[in-house]
Coordinates of C-alpha atoms and ligand atoms in Angstrom, one line a residue:
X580 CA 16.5 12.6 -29.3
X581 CA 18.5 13.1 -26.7
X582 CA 20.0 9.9 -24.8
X583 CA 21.4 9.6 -21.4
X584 CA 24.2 6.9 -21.6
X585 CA 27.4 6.5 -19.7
X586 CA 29.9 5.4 -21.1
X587 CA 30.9 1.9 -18.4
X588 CA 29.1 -0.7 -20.0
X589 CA 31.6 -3.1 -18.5
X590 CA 32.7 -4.2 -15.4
X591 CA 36.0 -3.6 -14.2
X592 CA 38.0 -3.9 -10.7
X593 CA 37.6 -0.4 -10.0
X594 CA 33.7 -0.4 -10.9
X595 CA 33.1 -3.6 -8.7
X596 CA 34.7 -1.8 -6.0
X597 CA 32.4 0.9 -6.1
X598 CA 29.3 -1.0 -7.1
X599 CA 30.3 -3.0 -3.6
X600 CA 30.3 0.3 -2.1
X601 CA 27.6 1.8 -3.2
X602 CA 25.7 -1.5 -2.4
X603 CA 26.2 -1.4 1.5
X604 CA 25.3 2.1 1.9
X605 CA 22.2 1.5 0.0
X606 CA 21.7 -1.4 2.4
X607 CA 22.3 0.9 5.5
X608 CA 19.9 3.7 4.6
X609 CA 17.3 1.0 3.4
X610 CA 17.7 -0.6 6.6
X611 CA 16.8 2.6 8.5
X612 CA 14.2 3.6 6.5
X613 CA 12.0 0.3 6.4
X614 CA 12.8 -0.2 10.0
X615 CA 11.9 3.1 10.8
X616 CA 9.5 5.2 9.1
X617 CA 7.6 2.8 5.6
X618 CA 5.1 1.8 7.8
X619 CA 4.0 4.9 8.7
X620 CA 3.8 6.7 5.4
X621 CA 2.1 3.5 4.1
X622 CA -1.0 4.1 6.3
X623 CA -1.0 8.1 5.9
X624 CA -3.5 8.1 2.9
X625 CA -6.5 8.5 4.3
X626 CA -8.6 5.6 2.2
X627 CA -6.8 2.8 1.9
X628 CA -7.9 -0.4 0.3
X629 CA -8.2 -3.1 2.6
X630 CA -5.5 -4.9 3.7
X631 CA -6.6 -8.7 4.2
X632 CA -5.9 -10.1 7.4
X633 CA -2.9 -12.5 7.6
X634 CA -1.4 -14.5 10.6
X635 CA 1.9 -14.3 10.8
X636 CA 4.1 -10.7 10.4
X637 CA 6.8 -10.2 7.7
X638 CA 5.9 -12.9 6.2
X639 CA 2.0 -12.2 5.6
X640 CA 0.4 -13.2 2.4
X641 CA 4.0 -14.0 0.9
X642 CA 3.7 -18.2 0.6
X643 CA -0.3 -18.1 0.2
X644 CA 0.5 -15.4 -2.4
X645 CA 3.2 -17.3 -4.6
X646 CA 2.3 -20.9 -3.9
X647 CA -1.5 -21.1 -4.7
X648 CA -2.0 -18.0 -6.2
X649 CA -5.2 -18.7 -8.4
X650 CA -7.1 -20.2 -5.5
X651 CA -5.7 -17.8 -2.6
X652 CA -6.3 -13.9 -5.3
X653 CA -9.9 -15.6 -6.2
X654 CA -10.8 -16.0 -2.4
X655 CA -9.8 -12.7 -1.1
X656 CA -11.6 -11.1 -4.1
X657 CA -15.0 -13.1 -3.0
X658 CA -14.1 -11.7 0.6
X659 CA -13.0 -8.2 0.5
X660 CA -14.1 -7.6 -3.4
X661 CA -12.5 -5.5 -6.4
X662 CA -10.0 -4.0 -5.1
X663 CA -8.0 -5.2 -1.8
X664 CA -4.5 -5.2 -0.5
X665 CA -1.5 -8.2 0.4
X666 CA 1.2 -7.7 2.1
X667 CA 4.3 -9.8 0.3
X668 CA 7.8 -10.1 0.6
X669 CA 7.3 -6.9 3.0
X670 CA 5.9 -4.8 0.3
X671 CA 1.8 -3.8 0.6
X672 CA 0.9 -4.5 -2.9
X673 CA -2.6 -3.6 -4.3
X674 CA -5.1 -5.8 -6.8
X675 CA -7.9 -4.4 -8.7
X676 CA -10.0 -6.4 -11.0
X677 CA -12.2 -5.5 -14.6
X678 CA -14.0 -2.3 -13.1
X679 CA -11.3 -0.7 -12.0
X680 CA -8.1 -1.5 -14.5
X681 CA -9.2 0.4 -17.1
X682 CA -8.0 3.3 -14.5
X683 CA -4.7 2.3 -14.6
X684 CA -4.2 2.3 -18.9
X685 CA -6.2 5.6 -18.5
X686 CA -4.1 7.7 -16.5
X687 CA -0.4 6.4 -18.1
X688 CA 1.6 9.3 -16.6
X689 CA 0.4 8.3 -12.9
X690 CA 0.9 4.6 -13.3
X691 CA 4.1 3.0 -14.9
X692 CA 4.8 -0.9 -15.9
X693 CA 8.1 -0.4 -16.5
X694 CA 9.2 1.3 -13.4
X695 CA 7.1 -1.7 -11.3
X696 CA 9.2 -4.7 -13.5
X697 CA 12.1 -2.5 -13.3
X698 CA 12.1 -3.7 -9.8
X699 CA 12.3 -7.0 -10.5
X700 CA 13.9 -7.3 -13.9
X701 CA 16.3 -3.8 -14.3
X702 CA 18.1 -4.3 -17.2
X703 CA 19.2 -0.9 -18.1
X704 CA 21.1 -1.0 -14.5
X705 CA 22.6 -4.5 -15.7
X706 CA 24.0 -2.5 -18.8
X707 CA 24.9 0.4 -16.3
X708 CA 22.8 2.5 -18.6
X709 CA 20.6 5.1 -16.8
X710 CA 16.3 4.4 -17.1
X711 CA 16.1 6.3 -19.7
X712 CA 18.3 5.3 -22.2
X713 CA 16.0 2.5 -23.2
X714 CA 12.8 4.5 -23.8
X715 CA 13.5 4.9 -27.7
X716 CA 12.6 1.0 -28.2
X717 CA 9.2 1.4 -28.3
X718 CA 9.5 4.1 -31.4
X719 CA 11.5 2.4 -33.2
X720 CA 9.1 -1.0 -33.1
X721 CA 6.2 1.3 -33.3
X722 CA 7.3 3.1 -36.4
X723 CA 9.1 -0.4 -38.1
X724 CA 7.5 -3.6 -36.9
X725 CA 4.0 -2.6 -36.9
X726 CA 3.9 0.5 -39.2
X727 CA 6.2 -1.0 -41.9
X728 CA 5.1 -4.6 -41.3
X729 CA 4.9 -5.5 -44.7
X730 CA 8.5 -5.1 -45.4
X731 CA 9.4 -7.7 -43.0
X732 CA 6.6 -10.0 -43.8
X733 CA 9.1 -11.9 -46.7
X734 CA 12.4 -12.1 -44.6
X735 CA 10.3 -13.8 -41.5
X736 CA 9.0 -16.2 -43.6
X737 CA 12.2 -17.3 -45.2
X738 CA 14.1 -17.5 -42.2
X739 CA 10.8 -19.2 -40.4
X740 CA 11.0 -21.5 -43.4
X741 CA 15.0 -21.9 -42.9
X742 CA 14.7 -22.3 -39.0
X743 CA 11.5 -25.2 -39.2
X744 CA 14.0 -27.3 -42.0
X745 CA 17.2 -27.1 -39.8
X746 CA 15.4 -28.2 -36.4
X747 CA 13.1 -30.4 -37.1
X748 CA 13.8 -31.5 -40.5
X749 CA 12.1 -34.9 -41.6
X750 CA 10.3 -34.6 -37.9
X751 CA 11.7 -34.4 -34.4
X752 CA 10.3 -35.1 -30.9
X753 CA 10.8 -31.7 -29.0
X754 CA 11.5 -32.4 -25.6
X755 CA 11.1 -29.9 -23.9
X756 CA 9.7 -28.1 -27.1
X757 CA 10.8 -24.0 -25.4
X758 CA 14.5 -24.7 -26.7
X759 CA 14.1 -25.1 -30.3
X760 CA 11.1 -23.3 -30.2
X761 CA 13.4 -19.9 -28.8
X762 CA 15.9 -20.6 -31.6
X763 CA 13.4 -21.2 -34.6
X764 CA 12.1 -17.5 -33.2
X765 CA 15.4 -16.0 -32.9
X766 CA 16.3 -16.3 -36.8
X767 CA 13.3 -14.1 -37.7
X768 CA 13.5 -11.7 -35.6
X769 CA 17.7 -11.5 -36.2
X770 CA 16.0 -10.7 -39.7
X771 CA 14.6 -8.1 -38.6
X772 CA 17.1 -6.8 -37.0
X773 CA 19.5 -7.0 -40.3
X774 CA 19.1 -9.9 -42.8
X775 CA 23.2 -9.7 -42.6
X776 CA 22.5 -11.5 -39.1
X777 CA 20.9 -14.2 -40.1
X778 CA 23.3 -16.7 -40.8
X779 CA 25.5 -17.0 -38.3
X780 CA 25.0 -19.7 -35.8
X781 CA 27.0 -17.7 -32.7
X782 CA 24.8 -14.6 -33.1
X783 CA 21.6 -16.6 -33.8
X784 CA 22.3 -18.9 -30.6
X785 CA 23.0 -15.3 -28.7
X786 CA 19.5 -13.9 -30.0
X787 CA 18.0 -17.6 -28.3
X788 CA 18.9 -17.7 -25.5
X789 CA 20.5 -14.7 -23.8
X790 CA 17.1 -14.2 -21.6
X791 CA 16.9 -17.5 -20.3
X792 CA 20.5 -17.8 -20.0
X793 CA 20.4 -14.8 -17.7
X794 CA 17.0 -15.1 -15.9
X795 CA 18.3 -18.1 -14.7
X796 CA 21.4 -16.6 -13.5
X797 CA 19.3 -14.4 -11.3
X798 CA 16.5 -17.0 -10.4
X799 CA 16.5 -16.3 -6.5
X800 CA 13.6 -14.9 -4.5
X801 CA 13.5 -11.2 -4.0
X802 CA 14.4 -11.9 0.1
X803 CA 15.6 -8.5 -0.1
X804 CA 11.9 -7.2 -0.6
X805 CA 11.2 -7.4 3.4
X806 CA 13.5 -4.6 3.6
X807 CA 13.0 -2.6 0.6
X808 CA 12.0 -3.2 -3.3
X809 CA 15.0 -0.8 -4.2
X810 CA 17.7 -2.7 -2.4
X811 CA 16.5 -6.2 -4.0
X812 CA 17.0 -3.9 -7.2
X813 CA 20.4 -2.8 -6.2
X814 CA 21.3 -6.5 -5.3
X815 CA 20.9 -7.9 -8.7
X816 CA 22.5 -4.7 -10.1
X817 CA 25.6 -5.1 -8.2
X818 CA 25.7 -9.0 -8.4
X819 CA 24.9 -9.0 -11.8
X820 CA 27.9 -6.4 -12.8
X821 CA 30.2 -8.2 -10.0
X822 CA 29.9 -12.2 -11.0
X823 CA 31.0 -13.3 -14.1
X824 CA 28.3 -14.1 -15.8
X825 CA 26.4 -15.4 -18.8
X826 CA 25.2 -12.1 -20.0
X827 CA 28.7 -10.9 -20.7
X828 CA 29.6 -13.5 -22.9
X829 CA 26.6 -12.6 -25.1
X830 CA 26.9 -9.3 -25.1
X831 CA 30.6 -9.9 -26.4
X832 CA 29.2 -11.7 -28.9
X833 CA 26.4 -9.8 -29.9
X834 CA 28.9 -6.6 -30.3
X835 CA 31.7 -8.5 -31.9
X836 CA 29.6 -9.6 -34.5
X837 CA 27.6 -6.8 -35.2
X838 CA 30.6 -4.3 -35.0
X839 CA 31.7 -5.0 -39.4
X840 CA 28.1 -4.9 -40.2
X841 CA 27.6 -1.5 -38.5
X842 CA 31.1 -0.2 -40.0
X843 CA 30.6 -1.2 -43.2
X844 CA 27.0 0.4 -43.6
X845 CA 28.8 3.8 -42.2
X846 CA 31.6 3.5 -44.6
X847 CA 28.7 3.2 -47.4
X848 CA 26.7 5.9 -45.9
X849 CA 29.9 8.3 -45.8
X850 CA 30.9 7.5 -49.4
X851 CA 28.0 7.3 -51.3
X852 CA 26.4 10.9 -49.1
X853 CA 22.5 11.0 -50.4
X854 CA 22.9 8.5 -53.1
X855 CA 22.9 5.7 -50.1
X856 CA 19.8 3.6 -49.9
X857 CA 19.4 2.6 -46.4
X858 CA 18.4 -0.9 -45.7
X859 CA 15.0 -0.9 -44.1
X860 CA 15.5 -2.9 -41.0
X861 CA 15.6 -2.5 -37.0
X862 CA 19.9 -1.8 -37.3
X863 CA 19.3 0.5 -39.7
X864 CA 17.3 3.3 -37.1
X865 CA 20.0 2.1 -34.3
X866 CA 22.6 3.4 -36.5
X867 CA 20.7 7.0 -37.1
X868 CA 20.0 7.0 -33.6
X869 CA 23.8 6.2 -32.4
X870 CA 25.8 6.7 -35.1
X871 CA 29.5 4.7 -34.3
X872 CA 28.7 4.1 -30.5
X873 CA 28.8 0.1 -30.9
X874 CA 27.8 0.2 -27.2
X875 CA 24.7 2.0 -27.4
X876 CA 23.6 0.2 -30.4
X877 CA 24.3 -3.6 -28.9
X878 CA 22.5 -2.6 -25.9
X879 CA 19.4 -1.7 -28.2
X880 CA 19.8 -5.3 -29.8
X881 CA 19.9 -6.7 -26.3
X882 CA 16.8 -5.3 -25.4
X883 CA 14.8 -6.1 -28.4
X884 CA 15.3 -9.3 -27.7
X885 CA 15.0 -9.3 -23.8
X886 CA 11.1 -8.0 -25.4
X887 CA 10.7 -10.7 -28.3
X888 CA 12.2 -13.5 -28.1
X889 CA 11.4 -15.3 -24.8
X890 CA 7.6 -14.0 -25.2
X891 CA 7.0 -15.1 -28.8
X892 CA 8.6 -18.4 -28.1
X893 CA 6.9 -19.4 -24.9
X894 CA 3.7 -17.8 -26.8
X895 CA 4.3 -20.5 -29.3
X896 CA 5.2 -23.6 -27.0
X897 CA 1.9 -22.6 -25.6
X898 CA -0.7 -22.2 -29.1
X899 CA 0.8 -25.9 -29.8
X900 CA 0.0 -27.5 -26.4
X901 CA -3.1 -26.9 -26.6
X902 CA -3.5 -27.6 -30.6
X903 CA -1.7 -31.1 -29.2
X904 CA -4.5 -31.3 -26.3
X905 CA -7.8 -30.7 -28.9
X906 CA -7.6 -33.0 -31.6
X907 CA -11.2 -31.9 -32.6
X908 CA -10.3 -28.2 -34.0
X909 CA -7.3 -30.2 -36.2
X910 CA -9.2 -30.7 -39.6
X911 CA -10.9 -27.4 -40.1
X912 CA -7.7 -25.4 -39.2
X913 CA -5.4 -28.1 -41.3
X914 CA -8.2 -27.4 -44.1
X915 CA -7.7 -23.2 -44.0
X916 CA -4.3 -23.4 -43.9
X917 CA -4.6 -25.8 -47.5
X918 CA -7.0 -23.8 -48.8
X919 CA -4.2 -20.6 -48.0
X920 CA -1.1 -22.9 -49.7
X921 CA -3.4 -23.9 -53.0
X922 CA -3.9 -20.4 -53.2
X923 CA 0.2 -19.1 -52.9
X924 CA 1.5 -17.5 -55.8
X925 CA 4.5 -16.1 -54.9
X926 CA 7.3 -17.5 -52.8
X927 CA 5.8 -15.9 -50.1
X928 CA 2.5 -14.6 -48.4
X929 CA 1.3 -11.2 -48.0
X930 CA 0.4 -9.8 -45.0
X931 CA -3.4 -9.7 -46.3
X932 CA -3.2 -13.5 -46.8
X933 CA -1.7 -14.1 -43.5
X934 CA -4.9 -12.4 -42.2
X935 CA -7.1 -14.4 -44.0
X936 CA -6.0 -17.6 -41.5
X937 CA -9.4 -16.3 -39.6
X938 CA -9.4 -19.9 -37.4
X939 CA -5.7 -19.9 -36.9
X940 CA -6.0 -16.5 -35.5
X941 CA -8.7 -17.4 -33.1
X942 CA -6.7 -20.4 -31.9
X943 CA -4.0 -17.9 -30.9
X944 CA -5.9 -15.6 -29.4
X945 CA -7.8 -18.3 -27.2
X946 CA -4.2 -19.3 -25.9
X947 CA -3.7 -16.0 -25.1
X948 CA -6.5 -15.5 -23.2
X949 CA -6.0 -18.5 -21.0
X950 CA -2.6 -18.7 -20.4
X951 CA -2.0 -16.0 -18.2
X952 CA -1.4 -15.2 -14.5
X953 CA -4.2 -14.9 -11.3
X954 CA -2.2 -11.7 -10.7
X955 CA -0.3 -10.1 -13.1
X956 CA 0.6 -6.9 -15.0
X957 CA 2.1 -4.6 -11.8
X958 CA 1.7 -0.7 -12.4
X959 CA 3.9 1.4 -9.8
X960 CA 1.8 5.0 -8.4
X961 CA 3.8 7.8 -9.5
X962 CA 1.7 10.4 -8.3
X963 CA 2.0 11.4 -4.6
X964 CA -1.2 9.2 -4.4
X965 CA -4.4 7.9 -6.9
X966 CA -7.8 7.9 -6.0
X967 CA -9.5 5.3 -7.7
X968 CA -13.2 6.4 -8.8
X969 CA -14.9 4.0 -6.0
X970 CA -12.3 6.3 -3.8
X971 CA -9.8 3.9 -2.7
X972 CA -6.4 5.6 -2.2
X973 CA -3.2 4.4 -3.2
X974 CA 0.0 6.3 -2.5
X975 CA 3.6 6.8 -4.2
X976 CA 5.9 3.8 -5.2
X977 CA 2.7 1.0 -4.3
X978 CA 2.4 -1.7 -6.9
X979 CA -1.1 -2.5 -8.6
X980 CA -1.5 -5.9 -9.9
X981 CA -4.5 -6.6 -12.1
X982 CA -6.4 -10.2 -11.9
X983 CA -6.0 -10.7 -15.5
X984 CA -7.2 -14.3 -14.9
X985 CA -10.2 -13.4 -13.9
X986 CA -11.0 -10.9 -16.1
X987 CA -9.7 -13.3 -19.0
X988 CA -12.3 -16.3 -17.6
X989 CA -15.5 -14.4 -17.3
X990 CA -18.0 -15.9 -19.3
X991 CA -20.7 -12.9 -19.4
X992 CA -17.5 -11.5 -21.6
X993 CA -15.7 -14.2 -23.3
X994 CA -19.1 -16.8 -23.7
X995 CA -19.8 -19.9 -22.3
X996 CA -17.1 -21.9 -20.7
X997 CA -14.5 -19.6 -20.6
X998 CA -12.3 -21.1 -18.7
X999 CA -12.2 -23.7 -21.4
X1000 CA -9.7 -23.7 -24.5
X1001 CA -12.3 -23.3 -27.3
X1002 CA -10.1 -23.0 -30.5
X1003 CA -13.0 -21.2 -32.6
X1004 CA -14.2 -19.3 -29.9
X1005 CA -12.9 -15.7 -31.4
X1006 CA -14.2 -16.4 -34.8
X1007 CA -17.7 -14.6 -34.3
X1008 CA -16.5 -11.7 -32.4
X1009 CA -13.8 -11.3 -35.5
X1010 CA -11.5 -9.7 -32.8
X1011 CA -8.1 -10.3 -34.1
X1012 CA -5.3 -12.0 -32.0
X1013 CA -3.3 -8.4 -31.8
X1014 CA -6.3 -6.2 -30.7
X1015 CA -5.7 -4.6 -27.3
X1016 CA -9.2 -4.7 -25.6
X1017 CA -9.9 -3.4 -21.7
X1018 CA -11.1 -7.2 -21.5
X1019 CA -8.2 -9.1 -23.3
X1020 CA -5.0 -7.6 -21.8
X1021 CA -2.0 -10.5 -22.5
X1022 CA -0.1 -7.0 -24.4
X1023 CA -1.7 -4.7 -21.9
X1024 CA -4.0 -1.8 -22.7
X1025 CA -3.8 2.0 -24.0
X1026 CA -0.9 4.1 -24.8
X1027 CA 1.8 1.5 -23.6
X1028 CA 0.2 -1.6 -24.9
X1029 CA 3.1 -3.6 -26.4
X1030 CA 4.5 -2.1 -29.8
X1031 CA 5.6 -5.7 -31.1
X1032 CA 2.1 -7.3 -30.9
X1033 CA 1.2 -7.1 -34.9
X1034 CA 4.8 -8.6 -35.4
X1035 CA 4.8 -11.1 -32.9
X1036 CA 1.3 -12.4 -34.0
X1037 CA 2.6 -12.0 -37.4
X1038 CA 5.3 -14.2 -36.6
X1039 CA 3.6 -16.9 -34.5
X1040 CA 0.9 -17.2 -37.4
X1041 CA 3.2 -17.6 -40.3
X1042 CA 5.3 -20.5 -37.8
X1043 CA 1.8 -21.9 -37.3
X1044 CA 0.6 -22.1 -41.1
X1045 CA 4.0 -23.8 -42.1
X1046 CA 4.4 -26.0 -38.7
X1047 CA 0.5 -27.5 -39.6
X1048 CA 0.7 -28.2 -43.0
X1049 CA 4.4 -29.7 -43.0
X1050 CA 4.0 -32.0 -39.9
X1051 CA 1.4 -34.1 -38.0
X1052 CA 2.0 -32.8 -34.9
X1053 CA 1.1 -35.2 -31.6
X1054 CA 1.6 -35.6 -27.6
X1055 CA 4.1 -37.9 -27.3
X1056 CA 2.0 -39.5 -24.6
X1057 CA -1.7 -39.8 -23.6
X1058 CA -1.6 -37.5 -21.0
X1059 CA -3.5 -33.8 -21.1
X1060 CA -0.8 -31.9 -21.4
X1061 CA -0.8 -29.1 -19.0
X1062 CA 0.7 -25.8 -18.2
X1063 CA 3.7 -24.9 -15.4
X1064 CA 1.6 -23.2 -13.4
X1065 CA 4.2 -20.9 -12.0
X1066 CA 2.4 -17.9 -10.3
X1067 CA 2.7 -14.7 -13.3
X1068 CA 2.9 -16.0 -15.9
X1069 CA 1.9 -19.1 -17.0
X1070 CA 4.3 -21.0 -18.6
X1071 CA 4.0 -24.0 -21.0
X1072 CA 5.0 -27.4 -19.9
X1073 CA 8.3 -29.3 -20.5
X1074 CA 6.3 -32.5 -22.3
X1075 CA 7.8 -33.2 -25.2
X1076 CA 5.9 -32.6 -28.5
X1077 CA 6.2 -35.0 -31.8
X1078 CA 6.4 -33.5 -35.3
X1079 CA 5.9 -36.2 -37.7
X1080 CA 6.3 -35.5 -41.6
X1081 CA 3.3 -35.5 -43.7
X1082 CA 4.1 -37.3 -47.2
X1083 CA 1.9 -35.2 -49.2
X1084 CA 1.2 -31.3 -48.5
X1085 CA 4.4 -29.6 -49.2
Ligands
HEM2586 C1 3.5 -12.9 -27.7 C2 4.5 -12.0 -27.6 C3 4.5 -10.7 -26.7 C4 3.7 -10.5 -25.6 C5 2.7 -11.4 -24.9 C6 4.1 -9.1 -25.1 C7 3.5 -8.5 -24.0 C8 3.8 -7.2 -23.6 C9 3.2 -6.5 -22.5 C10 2.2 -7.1 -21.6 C11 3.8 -5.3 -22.4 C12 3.4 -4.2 -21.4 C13 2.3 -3.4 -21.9 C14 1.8 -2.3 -20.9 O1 2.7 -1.6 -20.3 O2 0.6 -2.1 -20.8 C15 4.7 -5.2 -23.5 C16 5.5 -4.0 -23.8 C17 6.4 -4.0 -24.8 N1 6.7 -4.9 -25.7 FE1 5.8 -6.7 -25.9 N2 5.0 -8.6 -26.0 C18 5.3 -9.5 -27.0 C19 6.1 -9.4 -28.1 C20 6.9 -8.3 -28.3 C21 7.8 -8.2 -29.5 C22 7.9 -9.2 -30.6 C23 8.4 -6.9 -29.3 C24 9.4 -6.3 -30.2 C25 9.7 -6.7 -31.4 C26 7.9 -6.3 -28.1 C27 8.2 -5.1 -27.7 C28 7.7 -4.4 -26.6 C29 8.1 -3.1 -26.1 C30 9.2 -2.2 -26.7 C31 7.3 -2.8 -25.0 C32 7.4 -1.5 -24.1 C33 6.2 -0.6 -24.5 C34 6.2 0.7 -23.7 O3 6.7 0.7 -22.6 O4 5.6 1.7 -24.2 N3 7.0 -7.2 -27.5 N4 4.7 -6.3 -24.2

């Protein structure tokens, strides 16, 4: 495989200079472009969806858009139908519903995720790294987590185990829950990384908490957006590698510590030639794929867990909110997940076992369904233009949202009530919490649907199994508790939840 790296990762004087540079010249063509000609080569397609009519220029749908987004996306849809058009933070963004998403997964090499969240979120610029250098993650999880699951199905469950004793113990209130909820993910998935990893508090607290760490770092609205997407982009590139901050301190970490693991194993590989036995683990295919280049492979680490922990952990806070909020589905799963521990044999489950947790499953897979955003999922064009098949037209570099929400509360699809939490709800269809559908799209759809989805349900379910049986676990008021309903996602609240031993299950 061929990777495009340079070799800067850090920033120095000289490179702050020039990012400064490069910056304002960016700004200056940017300028003279959006002033002058964007509008025009917006309009040129000949079929545009329509554009729904807003009062007040540059600003537009932006504050309807971001503020009351549920209410304001299902409004326009009633008004202008499946597929319509917003103009936000001086960007014409496009939203499609269920009839015509399904286009979007079809036809991968005209639509791209990554180069849409790239805009918003681009780490491989934060590293210095060029787009391309990151696209041999999702091999590497595809051909490891999900295809050779079952190896890592023991070392998550110990360090789950491990994790669930050291932070809540004899039982805890977590308040809020997201904090100890990201480190009890970050030791499992450290473990997959190398079990080597595992015990060392620095690293483990690096795995936790490097993406909130730096999200909030960079929490300010995209402003730049009114001018151009790609000089919001450059902004946080430049700002990130110019201010001192927190992502450099875990990066310095993250390569400090993994630097003896990675010479040692190269050492033994050298030594012992073809009689080596390579660990089977995450480091292991960083190390084939890099060799000695520390950089490279710390950068790989960072990204894993810029794509597990954060969404595994907020997935979690989530499932037990609303476990907290319906006391009624509490005996029946508390019973399967007995029935599972009677039935234990070995120190720990098998991935077959795990599956067996039918109504745990279905509880996870409800949350999924309803905690997600009105608009959400963005897909950048790539060809000059699509045609969408009711023969809308949508040109180079526009953004398509999809209203997930509404495709995810549609009861002639999901049953009755859908917009209710029915922990049971999946039991009859027997669709599993990690199958991709065109209708159930919290890890998107077709070729890029996310890699990590058997391991992150994996993990999530064994956390569950061990969380239920060990604790009693409560609101710590009367209160429904309900989600921060930010606009895409939605996140779960800051409430605190109580874990209270049980005396008597294990
Ligand atoms: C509950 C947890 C998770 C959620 C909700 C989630 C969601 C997603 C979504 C929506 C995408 C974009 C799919 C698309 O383009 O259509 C994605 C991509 C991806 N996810 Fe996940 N993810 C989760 C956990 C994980 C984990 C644990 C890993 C790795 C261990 C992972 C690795 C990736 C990678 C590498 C991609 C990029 C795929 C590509 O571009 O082809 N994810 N994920």
């Amino acid at each position: 495989m061929t990777i495009l790296c340079s070799n800067k990762p850090f920033p120095n004087d000289k490179y702050r200079a020039s990012e400064l540079r490069s910056f304002a010249e960016i700004t200056i063509r940017e300028c003279h472009l959006s002033f002058g000609m964007s509008e025009m080569s917006i309009w040129a397609q000949p079929n545009e969806p329509h554009l729904v009519y807003y009062k007040y220029p540059i600003i537009g749908h932006t504050i309807d858009y971001h503020k009351e987004s549920t209410k304001f996306i299902k409004e326009c849809h009633e008004k202008y139908g499946e597929i319509f058009s917003l103009y936000v933070f001086g960007q014409i963004i496009t939203i499609v519903g269920g009839e015509l998403s399904p286009e979007i997964f079809k036809n991968h090499k005209e639509f791209s995720f990554n180069a849409a969240i790239d805009e918003f979120f681009p780490l491989h610029g934060f590293m210095g790294r060029p787009r391309e250098f990151l696209s041999g993650l999702t091999t590497i999880v595809q051909r490891n987590l999900s295809g050779d699951l079952k190896f890592y199905t023991n070392r998550v469950q110990g360090q789950l185990l491990k994790s669930i004793d050291e932070i809540i113990g004899d039982g805890k209130v977590l308040q809020p829950p997201l904090k100890s909820l990201q480190l009890l993910v970050a030791k499992p998935v450290a473990a997959a990384v190398a079990e080597e990893f595992t015990d060392d508090k620095e690293l483990i607290n690096s795995f936790a908490y490097s993406v909130n760490d730096i999200s909030s770092f960079l929490s300010f609205p995209p402003i730049l957006h009114f001018i151009s997407p790609k000089l919001h982009q450059k902004f946080l590139i430049t700002f990130f590698r110019i201010a001192n901050n927190p992502f450099v301190d875990h990066r310095e970490t993250i390569k400090r510590k993994i630097t003896p693991v990675v010479k040692k194993r190269l050492s033994e590989m050298k030594k012992l030639d073809g009689a080596y036995t390579p660990p089977v683990d995450i480091l292991q295919n960083f190390i084939d794929m890099f060799g000695d280049d520390i950089d490279s492979i710390t950068d790989y680490i960072i990204s894993l867990i810029f794509a597990a922990v954060h969404t595994t952990s907020t997935s979690l806070n989530s499932i037990l909110q609303e476990f907290v909020n319906n006391p009624q589905f509490h005996e029946e799963l508390l019973e399967e997940q007995k029935q599972l521990f009677k039935s234990k044999e070995n120190d720990y489950y098998t991935i077959e076992q795990i599956s067996k947790l039918e109504r745990l499953d279905s509880m996870v897979r409800e949350t999924f369904r309803l905690y997600v955003g009105a608009s959400t999922l963005p897909h950048k064009v790539l060809s000059p233009y699509y045609t969408f098949s009711s023969g809308h037209q949508v040109p180079k570099g526009r953004n398509v949202y999809i209203r997930v929400k509404e495709i995810h509360n549609d009861d002639k699809i999901h049953g009755q009530n859908s917009k209710e939490f029915n922990a049971f709800r999946h039991l009859e269809s027997k669709s599993p919490a990690s199958r991709v559908e065109k209708n159930f799209l919290t890890f998107g759809f077709g070729k890029h649907a996310c890699p990590g989805r058997f391991f992150a349900v994996n993990e999530i379910k064994i956390a569950l199994h061990y969380l239920l049986l060990k604790y009693d676990i409560r609101k710590v008021g009367d209160e429904k508790i309900n989600p921060l309903m930010k606009r895409n996602p939605t996140f779960p609240s800051v409430e605190g939840l109580l874990f209270e031993k049980r005396k008597s299950i294990i």
